[in-house]
Amino acid sequence: MRKRFQTLALTLFVCALLSPVAFAGVKTKMVTFNTDVKIGETLVKKGTYKASFDDKANELTILNGKKVIAKITASLKDLKGSSSYEAKYTTEKDKNGISWLTGVNVGGKLATINADKADNSPASAVQ
């Protein structure tokens, strides 16, 4: 009986240790865009959205409730000197004055968008 209890306790302990690893693939954060931003080919109106980064698929998804507004390829980078509790994002304006989303803070990490735009100027802003 004691051997069975020890086996069960060990199994539960291992499951408890491994459970965060199973959920570590997706990071989410609420973000408020102060202006309209373009994400890929999608224009996202200013407002509050949920930004979700899936590190297995390397995709950043912007959701309004459960509705997917935009999805784009991105990569995750460390944010240095910034609070993970503030919803921050970065943009670049092109020569036509359109703000392109270049990164979103998803809990202490910056999901950076891997999109090269030929008519994008290097004027960037941090929100």
Tab-separated table of C-alpha atoms in Angstrom:
chain	number	residue	atom	x	y	z
A	1	MET	CA	0.000	0.000	0.000
A	2	ARG	CA	2.813	2.381	0.897
A	3	LYS	CA	4.644	1.656	-2.382
A	4	ARG	CA	1.464	2.412	-4.355
A	5	PHE	CA	1.028	5.746	-2.500
A	6	GLN	CA	4.655	6.729	-3.186
A	7	THR	CA	4.255	5.919	-6.881
A	8	LEU	CA	1.055	7.955	-7.073
A	9	ALA	CA	2.655	10.882	-5.218
A	10	LEU	CA	5.691	10.819	-7.523
A	11	THR	CA	3.465	10.699	-10.613
A	12	LEU	CA	1.434	13.686	-9.404
A	13	PHE	CA	4.620	15.598	-8.608
A	14	VAL	CA	6.046	15.005	-12.101
A	15	CYS	CA	2.730	16.050	-13.686
A	16	ALA	CA	2.714	19.240	-11.611
A	17	LEU	CA	6.240	20.068	-12.727
A	18	LEU	CA	5.523	19.466	-16.405
A	19	SER	CA	2.147	21.213	-16.637
A	20	PRO	CA	3.562	24.781	-17.042
A	21	VAL	CA	5.727	23.539	-19.929
A	22	ALA	CA	2.638	22.429	-21.824
A	23	PHE	CA	1.103	25.908	-21.575
A	24	ALA	CA	4.301	27.893	-22.142
A	25	GLY	CA	3.829	28.023	-25.926
A	26	VAL	CA	1.252	30.853	-25.959
A	27	LYS	CA	1.735	34.253	-24.336
A	28	THR	CA	-1.139	36.735	-24.198
A	29	LYS	CA	-1.480	40.361	-23.189
A	30	MET	CA	-4.116	43.046	-23.534
A	31	VAL	CA	-2.888	45.945	-25.660
A	32	THR	CA	-4.492	49.315	-26.391
A	33	PHE	CA	-3.626	50.883	-29.739
A	34	ASN	CA	-3.762	54.683	-29.513
A	35	THR	CA	-4.030	55.022	-33.297
A	36	ASP	CA	-5.059	52.800	-36.193
A	37	VAL	CA	-2.221	50.385	-37.048
A	38	LYS	CA	-1.591	48.198	-40.038
A	39	ILE	CA	-0.655	44.562	-39.365
A	40	GLY	CA	0.308	42.862	-42.594
A	41	GLU	CA	-2.536	43.685	-44.969
A	42	THR	CA	-5.059	44.340	-42.165
A	43	LEU	CA	-5.854	47.796	-40.796
A	44	VAL	CA	-6.672	47.487	-37.088
A	45	LYS	CA	-8.701	50.372	-35.662
A	46	LYS	CA	-7.551	52.037	-32.442
A	47	GLY	CA	-8.861	50.309	-29.345
A	48	THR	CA	-8.117	47.512	-26.892
A	49	TYR	CA	-7.312	44.023	-28.182
A	50	LYS	CA	-5.787	40.797	-26.943
A	51	ALA	CA	-2.350	40.095	-28.405
A	52	SER	CA	-1.445	36.410	-28.404
A	53	PHE	CA	1.942	35.011	-29.417
A	54	ASP	CA	2.350	31.304	-30.184
A	55	ASP	CA	6.053	30.468	-29.997
A	56	LYS	CA	5.580	27.052	-31.603
A	57	ALA	CA	4.031	28.552	-34.756
A	58	ASN	CA	5.893	31.889	-34.404
A	59	GLU	CA	2.638	33.782	-34.959
A	60	LEU	CA	1.265	36.947	-33.414
A	61	THR	CA	-2.525	37.054	-33.343
A	62	ILE	CA	-4.612	40.130	-32.538
A	63	LEU	CA	-8.063	39.253	-31.218
A	64	ASN	CA	-11.184	41.259	-30.455
A	65	GLY	CA	-12.936	38.979	-27.993
A	66	LYS	CA	-12.718	35.586	-29.697
A	67	LYS	CA	-12.646	37.049	-33.227
A	68	VAL	CA	-9.250	37.003	-34.965
A	69	ILE	CA	-8.559	40.485	-36.334
A	70	ALA	CA	-5.024	39.913	-37.669
A	71	LYS	CA	-2.426	37.156	-37.716
A	72	ILE	CA	1.202	37.544	-38.777
A	73	THR	CA	4.574	35.805	-38.462
A	74	ALA	CA	6.682	37.157	-35.606
A	75	SER	CA	9.571	36.271	-33.323
A	76	LEU	CA	10.056	36.698	-29.584
A	77	LYS	CA	12.824	38.888	-28.140
A	78	ASP	CA	13.731	39.908	-24.595
A	79	LEU	CA	12.509	43.303	-23.428
A	80	LYS	CA	15.223	45.040	-21.436
A	81	GLY	CA	14.460	47.821	-18.991
A	82	SER	CA	10.703	47.604	-19.462
A	83	SER	CA	7.939	46.498	-17.161
A	84	SER	CA	6.057	43.376	-18.189
A	85	TYR	CA	2.936	44.868	-16.617
A	86	GLU	CA	2.582	47.686	-19.139
A	87	ALA	CA	0.958	46.981	-22.482
A	88	LYS	CA	3.431	48.476	-24.932
A	89	TYR	CA	3.839	48.225	-28.647
A	90	THR	CA	6.118	49.631	-31.343
A	91	THR	CA	5.201	51.054	-34.730
A	92	GLU	CA	6.877	52.469	-37.813
A	93	LYS	CA	5.306	55.016	-40.139
A	94	ASP	CA	5.678	54.609	-43.875
A	95	LYS	CA	6.033	57.505	-46.333
A	96	ASN	CA	2.221	57.706	-46.585
A	97	GLY	CA	1.869	58.241	-42.820
A	98	ILE	CA	0.417	54.776	-42.129
A	99	SER	CA	1.519	53.274	-38.790
A	100	TRP	CA	2.736	49.672	-39.156
A	101	LEU	CA	2.875	47.506	-36.050
A	102	THR	CA	6.439	46.233	-35.527
A	103	GLY	CA	6.212	44.718	-32.049
A	104	VAL	CA	3.977	43.974	-29.059
A	105	ASN	CA	4.926	43.407	-25.420
A	106	VAL	CA	3.454	40.031	-24.460
A	107	GLY	CA	4.409	39.769	-20.820
A	108	GLY	CA	8.026	40.893	-20.625
A	109	LYS	CA	8.942	39.708	-24.118
A	110	LEU	CA	8.579	41.629	-27.384
A	111	ALA	CA	6.878	39.807	-30.232
A	112	THR	CA	8.524	41.454	-33.251
A	113	ILE	CA	6.916	41.261	-36.642
A	114	ASN	CA	9.078	39.828	-39.406
A	115	ALA	CA	7.714	41.938	-42.239
A	116	ASP	CA	9.827	43.988	-44.611
A	117	LYS	CA	7.938	46.746	-46.363
A	118	ALA	CA	9.652	48.410	-49.306
A	119	ASP	CA	7.963	51.775	-48.753
A	120	ASN	CA	8.444	51.803	-44.978
A	121	SER	CA	10.512	54.637	-43.590
A	122	PRO	CA	12.635	54.086	-40.470
A	123	ALA	CA	10.689	56.595	-38.334
A	124	SER	CA	9.670	54.466	-35.367
A	125	ALA	CA	7.702	55.133	-32.224
A	126	VAL	CA	7.228	53.315	-28.926
A	127	GLN	CA	3.786	53.434	-27.298
